[in-house]
CSV table of C-alpha atoms in Angstrom, one decimal:
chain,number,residue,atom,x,y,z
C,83,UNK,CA,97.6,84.5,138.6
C,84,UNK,CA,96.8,85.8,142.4
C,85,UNK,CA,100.1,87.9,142.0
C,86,UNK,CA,99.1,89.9,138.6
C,87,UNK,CA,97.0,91.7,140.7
C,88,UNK,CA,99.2,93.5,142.7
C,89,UNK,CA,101.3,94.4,139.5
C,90,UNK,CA,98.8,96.1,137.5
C,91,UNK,CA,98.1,98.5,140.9
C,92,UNK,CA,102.0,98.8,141.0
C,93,UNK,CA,102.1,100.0,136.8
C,94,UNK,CA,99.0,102.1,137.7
C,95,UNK,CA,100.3,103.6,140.4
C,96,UNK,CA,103.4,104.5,137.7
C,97,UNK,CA,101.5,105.8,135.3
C,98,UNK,CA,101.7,109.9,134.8
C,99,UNK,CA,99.1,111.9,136.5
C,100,UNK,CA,98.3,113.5,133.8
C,101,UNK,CA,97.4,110.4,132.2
C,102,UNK,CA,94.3,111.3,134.3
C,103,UNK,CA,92.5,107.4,134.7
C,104,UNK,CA,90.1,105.0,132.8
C,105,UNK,CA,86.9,104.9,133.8
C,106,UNK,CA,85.4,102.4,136.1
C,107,UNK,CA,83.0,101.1,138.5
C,108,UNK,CA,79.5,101.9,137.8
C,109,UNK,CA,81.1,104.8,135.2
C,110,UNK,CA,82.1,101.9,133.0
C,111,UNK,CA,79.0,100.3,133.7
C,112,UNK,CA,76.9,103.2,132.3
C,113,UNK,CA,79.2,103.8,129.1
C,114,UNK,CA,78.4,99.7,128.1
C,115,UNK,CA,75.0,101.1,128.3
C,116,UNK,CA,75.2,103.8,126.0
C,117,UNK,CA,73.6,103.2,122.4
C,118,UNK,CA,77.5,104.4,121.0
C,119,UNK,CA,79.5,102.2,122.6
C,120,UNK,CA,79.8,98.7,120.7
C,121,UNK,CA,82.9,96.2,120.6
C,122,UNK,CA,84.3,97.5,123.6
C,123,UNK,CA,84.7,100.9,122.3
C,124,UNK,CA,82.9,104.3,121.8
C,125,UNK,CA,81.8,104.4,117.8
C,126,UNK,CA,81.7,107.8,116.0
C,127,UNK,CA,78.5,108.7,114.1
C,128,UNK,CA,79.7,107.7,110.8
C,129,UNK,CA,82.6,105.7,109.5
C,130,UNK,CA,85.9,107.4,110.2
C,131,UNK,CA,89.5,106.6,109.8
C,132,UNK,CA,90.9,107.6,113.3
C,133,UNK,CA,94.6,107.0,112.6
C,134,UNK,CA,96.5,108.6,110.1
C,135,UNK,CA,96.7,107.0,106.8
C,136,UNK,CA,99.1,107.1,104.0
C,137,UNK,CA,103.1,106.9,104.7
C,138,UNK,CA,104.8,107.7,107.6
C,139,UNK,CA,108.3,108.8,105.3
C,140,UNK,CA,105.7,110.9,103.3
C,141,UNK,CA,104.4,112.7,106.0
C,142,UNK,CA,107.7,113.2,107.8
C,143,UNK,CA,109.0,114.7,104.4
C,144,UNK,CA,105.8,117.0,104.6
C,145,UNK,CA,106.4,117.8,108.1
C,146,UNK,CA,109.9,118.7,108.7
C,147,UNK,CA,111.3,119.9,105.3
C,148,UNK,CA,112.6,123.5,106.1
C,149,UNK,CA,110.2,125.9,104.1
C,150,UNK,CA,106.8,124.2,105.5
C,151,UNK,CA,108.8,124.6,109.2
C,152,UNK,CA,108.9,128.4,108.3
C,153,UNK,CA,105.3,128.6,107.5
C,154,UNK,CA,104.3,127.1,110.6
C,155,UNK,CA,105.8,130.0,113.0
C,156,UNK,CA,104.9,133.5,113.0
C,157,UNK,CA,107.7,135.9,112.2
C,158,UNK,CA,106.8,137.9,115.1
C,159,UNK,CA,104.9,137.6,118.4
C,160,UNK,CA,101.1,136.8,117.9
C,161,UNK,CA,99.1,140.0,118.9
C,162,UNK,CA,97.5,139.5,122.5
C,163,UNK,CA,94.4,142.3,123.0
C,164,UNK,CA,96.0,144.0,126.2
C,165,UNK,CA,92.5,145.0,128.1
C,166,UNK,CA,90.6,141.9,128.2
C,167,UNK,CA,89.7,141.8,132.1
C,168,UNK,CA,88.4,145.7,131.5
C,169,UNK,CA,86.4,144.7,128.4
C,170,UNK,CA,85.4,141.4,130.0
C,171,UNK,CA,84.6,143.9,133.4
C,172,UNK,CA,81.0,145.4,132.0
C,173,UNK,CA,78.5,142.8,130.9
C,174,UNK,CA,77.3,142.3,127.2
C,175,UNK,CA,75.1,145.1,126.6
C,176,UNK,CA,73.3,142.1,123.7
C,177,UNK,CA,73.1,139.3,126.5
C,178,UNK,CA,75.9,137.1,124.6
C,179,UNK,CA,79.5,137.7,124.0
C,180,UNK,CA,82.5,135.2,123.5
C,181,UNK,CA,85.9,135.7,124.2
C,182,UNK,CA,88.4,133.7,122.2
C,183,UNK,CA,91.5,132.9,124.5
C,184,UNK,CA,93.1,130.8,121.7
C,185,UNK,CA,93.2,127.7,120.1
C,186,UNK,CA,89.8,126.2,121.3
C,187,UNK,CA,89.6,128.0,124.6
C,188,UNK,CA,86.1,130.5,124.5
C,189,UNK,CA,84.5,132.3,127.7
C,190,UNK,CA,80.7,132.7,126.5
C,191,UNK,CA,78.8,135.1,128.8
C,192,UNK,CA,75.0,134.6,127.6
C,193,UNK,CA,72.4,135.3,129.5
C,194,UNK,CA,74.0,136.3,132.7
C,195,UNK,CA,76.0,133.2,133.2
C,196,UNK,CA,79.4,132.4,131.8
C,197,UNK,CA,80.8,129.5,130.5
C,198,UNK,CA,84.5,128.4,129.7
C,199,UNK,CA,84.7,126.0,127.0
C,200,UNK,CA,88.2,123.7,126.6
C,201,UNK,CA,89.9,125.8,129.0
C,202,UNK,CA,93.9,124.9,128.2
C,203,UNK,CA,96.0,127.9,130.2
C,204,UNK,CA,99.1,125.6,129.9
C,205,UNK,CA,102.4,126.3,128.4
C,206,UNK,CA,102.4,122.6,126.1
C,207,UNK,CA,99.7,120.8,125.1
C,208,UNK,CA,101.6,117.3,126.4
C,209,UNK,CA,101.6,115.0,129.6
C,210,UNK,CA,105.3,116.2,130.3
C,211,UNK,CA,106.2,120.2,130.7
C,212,UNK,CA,109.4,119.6,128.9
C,213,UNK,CA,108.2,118.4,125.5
C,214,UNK,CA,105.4,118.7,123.4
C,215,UNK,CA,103.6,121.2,121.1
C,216,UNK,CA,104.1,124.7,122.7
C,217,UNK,CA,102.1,127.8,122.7
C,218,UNK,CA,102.8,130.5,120.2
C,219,UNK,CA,101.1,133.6,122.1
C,220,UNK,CA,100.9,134.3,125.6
C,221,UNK,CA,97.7,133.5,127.6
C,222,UNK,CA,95.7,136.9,127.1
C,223,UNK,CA,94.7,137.0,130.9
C,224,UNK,CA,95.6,134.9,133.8
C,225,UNK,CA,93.0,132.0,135.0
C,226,UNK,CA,93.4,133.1,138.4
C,227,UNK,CA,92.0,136.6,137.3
C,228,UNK,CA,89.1,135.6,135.1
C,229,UNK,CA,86.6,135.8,137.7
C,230,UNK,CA,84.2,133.2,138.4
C,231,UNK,CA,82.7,130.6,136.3
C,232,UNK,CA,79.4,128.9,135.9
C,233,UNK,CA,80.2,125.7,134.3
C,234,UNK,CA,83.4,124.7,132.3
C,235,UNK,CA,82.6,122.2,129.4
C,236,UNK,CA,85.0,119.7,127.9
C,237,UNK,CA,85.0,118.5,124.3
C,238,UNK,CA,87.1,115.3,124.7
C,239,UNK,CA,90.1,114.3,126.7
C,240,UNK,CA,93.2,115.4,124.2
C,241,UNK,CA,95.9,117.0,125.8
C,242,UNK,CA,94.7,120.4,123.9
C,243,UNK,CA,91.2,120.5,125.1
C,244,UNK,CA,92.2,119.0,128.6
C,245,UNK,CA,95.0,120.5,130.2
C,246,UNK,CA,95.8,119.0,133.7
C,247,UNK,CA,97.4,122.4,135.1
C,248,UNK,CA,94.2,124.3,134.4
C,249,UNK,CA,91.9,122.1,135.6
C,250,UNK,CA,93.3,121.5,138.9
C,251,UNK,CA,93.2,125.3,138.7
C,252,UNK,CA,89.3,125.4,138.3
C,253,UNK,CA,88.9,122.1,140.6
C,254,UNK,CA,89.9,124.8,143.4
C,255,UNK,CA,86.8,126.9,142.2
C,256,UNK,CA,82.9,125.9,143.2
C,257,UNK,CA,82.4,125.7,139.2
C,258,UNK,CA,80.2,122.8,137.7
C,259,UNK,CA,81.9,120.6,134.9
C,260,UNK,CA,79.9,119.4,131.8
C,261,UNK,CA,81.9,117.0,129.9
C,262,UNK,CA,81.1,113.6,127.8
C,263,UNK,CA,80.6,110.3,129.4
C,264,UNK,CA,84.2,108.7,130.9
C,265,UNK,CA,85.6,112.1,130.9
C,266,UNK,CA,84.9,112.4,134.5
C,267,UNK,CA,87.1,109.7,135.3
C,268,UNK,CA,89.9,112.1,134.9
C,269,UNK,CA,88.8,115.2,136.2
C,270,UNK,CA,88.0,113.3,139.7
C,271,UNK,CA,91.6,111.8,140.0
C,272,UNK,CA,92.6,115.6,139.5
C,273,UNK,CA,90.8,116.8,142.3
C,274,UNK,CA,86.8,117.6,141.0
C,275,UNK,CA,84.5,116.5,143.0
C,276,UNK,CA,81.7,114.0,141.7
C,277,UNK,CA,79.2,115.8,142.8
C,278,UNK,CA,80.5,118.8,140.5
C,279,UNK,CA,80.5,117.1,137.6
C,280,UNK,CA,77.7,116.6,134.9
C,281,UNK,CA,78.9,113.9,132.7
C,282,UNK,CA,76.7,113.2,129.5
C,283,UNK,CA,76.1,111.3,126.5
C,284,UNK,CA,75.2,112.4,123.7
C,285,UNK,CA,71.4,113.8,123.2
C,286,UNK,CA,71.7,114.1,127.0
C,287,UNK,CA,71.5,117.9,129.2
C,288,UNK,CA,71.9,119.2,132.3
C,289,UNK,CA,70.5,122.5,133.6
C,290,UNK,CA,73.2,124.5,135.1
C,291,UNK,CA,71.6,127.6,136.7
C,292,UNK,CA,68.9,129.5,133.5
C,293,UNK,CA,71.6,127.6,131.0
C,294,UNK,CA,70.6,124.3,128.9
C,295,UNK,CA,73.9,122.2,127.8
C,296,UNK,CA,73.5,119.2,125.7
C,297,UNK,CA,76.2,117.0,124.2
C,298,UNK,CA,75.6,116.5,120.7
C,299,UNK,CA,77.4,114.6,118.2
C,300,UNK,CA,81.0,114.8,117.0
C,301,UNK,CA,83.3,112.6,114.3
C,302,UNK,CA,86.8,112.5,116.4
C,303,UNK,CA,88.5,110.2,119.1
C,304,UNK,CA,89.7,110.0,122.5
C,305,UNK,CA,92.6,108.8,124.5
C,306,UNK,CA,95.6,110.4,126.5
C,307,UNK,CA,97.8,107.8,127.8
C,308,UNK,CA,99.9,104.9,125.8
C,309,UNK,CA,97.1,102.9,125.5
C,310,UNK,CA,93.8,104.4,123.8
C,311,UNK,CA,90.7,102.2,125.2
C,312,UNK,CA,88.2,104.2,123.8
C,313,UNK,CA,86.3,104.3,127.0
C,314,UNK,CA,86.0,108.1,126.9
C,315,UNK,CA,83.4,109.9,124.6
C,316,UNK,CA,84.1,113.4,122.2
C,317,UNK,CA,81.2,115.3,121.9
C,318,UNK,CA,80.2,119.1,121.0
C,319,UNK,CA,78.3,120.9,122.7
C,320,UNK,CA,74.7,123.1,122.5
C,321,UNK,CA,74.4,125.4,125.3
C,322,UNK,CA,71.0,127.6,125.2
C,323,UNK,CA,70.0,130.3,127.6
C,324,UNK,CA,66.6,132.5,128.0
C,325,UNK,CA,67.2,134.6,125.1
C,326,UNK,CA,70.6,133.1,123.3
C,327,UNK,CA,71.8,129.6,122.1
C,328,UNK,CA,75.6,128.9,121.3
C,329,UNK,CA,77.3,125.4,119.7
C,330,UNK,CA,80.9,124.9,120.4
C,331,UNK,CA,82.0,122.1,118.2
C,332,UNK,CA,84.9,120.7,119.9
C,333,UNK,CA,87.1,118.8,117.8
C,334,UNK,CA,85.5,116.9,114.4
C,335,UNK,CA,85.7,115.7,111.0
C,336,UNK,CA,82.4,117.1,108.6
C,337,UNK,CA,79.5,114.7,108.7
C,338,UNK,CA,75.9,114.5,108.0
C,339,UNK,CA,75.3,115.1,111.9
C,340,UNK,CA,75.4,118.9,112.1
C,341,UNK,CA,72.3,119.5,110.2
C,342,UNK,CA,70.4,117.0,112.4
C,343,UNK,CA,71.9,119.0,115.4
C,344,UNK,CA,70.8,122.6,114.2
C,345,UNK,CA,67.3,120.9,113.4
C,346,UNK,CA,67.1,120.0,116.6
C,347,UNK,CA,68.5,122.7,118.4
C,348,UNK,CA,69.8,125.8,116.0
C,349,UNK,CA,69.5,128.4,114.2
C,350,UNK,CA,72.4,129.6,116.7
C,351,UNK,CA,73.4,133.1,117.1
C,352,UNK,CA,76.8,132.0,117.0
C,353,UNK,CA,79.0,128.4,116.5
C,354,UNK,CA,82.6,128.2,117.6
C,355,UNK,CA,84.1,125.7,114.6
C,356,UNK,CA,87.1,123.7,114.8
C,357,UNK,CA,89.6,124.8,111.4
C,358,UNK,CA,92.7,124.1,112.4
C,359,UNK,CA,94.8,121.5,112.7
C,360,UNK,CA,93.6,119.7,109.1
C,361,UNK,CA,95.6,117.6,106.7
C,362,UNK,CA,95.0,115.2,103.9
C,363,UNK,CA,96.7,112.6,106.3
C,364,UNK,CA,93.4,112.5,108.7
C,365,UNK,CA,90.7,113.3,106.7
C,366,UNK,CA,88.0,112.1,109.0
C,367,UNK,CA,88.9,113.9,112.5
C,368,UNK,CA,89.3,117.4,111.4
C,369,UNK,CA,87.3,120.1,109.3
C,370,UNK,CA,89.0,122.3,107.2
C,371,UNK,CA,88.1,125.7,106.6
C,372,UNK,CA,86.1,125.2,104.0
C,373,UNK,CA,84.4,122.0,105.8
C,374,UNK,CA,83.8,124.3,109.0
C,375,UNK,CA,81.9,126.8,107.1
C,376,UNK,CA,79.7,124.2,105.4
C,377,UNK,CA,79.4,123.0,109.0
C,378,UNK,CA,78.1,126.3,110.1
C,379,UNK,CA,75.5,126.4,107.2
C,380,UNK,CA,74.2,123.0,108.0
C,381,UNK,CA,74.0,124.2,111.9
C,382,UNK,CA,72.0,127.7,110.5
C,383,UNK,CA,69.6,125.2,108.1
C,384,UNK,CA,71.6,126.1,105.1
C,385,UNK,CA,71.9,129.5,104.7
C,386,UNK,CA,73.7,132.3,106.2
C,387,UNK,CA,73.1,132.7,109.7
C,388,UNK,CA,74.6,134.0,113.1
C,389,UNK,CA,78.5,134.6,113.8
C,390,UNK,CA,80.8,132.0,113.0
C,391,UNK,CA,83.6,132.0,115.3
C,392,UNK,CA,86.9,129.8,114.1
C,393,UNK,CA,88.6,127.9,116.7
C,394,UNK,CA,91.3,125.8,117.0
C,395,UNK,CA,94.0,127.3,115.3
C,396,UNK,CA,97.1,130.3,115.9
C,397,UNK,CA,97.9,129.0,118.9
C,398,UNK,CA,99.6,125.4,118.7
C,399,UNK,CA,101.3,123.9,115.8
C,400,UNK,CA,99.6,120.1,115.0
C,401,UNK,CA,99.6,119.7,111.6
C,402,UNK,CA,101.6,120.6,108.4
C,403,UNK,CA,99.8,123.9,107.5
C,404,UNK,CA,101.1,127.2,108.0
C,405,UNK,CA,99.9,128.7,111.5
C,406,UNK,CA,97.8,131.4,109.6
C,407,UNK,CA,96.2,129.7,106.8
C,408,UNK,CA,92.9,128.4,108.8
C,409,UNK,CA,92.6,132.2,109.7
C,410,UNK,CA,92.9,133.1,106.3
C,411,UNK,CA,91.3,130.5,104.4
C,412,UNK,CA,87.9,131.0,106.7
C,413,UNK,CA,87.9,134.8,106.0
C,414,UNK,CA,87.7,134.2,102.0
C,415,UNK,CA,84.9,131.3,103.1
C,416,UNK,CA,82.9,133.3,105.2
C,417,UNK,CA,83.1,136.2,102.2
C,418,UNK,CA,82.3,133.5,99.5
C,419,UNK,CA,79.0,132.2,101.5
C,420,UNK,CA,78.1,135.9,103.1
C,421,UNK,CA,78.7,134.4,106.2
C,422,UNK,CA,80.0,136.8,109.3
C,423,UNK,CA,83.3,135.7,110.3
C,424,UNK,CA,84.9,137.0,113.6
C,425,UNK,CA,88.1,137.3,113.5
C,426,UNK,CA,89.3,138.0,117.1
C,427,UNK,CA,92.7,138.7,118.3
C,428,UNK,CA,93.3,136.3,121.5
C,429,UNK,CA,92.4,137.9,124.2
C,430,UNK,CA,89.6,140.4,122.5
C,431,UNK,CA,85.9,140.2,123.2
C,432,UNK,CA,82.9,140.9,120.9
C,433,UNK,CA,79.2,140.6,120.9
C,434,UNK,CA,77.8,138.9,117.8
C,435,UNK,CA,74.8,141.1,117.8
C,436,UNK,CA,77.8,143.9,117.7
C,437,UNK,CA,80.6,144.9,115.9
C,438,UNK,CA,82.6,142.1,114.7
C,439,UNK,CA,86.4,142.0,114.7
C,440,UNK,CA,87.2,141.5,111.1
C,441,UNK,CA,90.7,142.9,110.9
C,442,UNK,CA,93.3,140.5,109.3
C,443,UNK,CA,95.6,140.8,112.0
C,444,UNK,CA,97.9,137.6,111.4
C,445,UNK,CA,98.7,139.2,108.2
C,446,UNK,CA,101.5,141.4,109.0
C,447,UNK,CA,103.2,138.5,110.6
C,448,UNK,CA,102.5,135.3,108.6
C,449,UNK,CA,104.9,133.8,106.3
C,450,UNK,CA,102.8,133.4,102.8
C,451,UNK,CA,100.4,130.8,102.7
C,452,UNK,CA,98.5,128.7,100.7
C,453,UNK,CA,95.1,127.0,100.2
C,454,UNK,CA,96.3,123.0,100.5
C,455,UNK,CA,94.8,120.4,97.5
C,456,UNK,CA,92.8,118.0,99.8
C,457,UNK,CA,93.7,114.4,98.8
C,458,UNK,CA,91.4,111.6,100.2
C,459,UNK,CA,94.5,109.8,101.0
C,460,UNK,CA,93.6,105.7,101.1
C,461,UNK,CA,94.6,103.7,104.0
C,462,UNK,CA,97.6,102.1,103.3
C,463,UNK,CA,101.2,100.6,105.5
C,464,UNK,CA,102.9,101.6,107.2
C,465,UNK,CA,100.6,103.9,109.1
C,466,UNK,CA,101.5,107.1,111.3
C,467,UNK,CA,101.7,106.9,114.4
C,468,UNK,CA,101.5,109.2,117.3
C,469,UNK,CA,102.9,112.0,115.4
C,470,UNK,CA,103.1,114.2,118.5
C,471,UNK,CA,102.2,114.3,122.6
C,472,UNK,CA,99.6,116.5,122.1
C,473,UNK,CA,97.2,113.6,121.7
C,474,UNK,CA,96.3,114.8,118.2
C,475,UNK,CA,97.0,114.0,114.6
């Protein structure tokens, strides 16, 4: 067996750089250690179906029959806000504004610091530059032009929350990087420097200048390459400051979790939450709008509370729905609950203590829409498999 040795360098040598790497060494060593890793993998905080369920031929008939196609492009180019680096110029005259870039990208400027959550500036959300789910608005500014950064945090290591281009990108910056345990593994073959990076479990936090972040709880999955191990953690995120205290949710299905987090933690005066990208096929790993907004309530202890900022949605298409529904769906929410809803073009800051962006603006463009029936599908064969390279179901 002396000679397997050599082999597995050779096929790791192979294997796509932006397959980023699997942990190792005393990183491996520490994630055996944590209190959510059992049978060789990370565990989520509640059961949870990770993998698709229901038929493959079903979802495929869902998925490429022409009408549902049409709903999931705009019929005309998504509205970028054209001064964002002028807005973005003068600071927050409250202490805390966010910036939505698109999709689940957010610069937060709270408290005199600023921090970029899930930074993707790539064109695809995919290992290869030739495939993969693409973008369906521009970037509103260039990375190069943002300015500097306090501390980038990562969610989880899918190709839509971790984009290689943009990190090697920062990794030419002095920012700090807060992202869940095993994640560093791939940010240091990219070029970011351990001593850079503060890599957490959850209910752990690291002081980054007057800002608190803690990685707190989600109900999703990791994994880039062929083979998912597991051996990276998915978290969201708390970050507090001297006066303001933000939660970015990352990627999750709803669970019990997010009222223990804004008991321990909230109220916030604002949450980015993930409601996009749903489907009756993965139940578990992704909120709908109507999840997300419960979310919210849980993270404000039950009532109406802060801004809730939606995420993760009008830029990429992942999943069956139309591109505009989450938008839509969370404005009737947020009017149902009397819950402020920002609803940002890309590209256009606010302050939640402010004005709030409320204008429909995907409405001119959207083809109509509908609120899907959500079917707790049962797990049944054959199962989907990776529906696309984003690293997402």
């Amino acid at each position: 067996m002396t000679g397997s040795r050599p082999l597995r360098a050779g096929l790791r040598a192979l294997r796509p750089e932006a397959f980023g790497a699997d942990p190792s060494g005393e990183r491996m060593e520490r994630i055996r250690r944590s209190p959510h890793f059992a049978d060789g993998v990370f565990q989520n905080p509640v059961g949870t179906r990770e993998r698709p369920s229901g038929s493959a031929l079903e979802f495929a008939k869902i998925y490429f029959r022409k009408e549902e196609r049409v709903r999931r492009t705009p019929s005309a180019p998504i509205p970028v806000h054209p001064t964002t680096l002028a807005d973005i110029a003068r600071p927050p005259a409250t202490g805390l504004r966010l910036t939505w870039m698109g999709h689940s990208s957010v610069l937060a400027e709270i408290d005199g610091h600023r921090v970029l959550f899930d930074p993707v500036w790539g064109d695809r959300c995919s290992p290869f530059p030739f495939a993969g789910p693409k973008r369906l608005h521009a970037v509103p500014v260039p990375l190069a032009a943002l300015g500097p950064v306090d501390v980038v945090v990562i969610s989880h290591d899918h190709y839509d929350h971790l984009d290689l281009p943009t990190i090697k990108a920062l990794a030419a910056t002095d920012t700090v990087f807060a992202v869940p345990l095993g994640v560093g593994a791939h940010l240091e073959r990219w070029g970011v420097p351990a001593d850079r990076l503060r890599e957490l479990d959850w209910h752990e936090s690291t002081k980054v200048g007057g800002l608190t972040l803690t990685a707190t709880p989600a109900r999703h999955f990791c994994g880039r390459g062929l083979r998912n191990t597991q051996h990276t953690l998915w978290a969201s995120w708390v970050v507090a400051g001297d006066e303001h205290r933000i939660y970015h949710s990352g990627d999750t299905g709803y669970f019990p979790g997010f009222a223990e987090i804004g008991a321990a933690h909230g109220p916030f005066d604002a949450t980015m939450i993930q409601i996009g990208a749903y489907s009756e096929f993965w139940p578990d790993i992704h909120m709908t709008p109507e999840e997300g907004m419960r979310a919210h309530l849980d993270l404000q202890g039950g009532r109406p509370h802060g801004v809730l900022l939606p995420i993760h949605w009008g830029t990429f298409n992942l999943a069956p729905h139309a591109w505009s529904e989450p938008g839509e769906w969370t404005a009737e929410e947020g009017e149902g609950a009397g819950q402020p809803v920002a609803s940002p073009r890309p590209g256009e800051p606010f302050e939640p203590a402010g004005t709030l962006p409320v204008d429909p603006w995907w409405r001119p463009i959207a083809h109509p829409w509908r609120r899907p029936k959500v079917v707790d599908v049962a797990p049944s064969e054959p199962q989907v498999g990776d529906l696309d390279l984003a690293g997402e179901r």
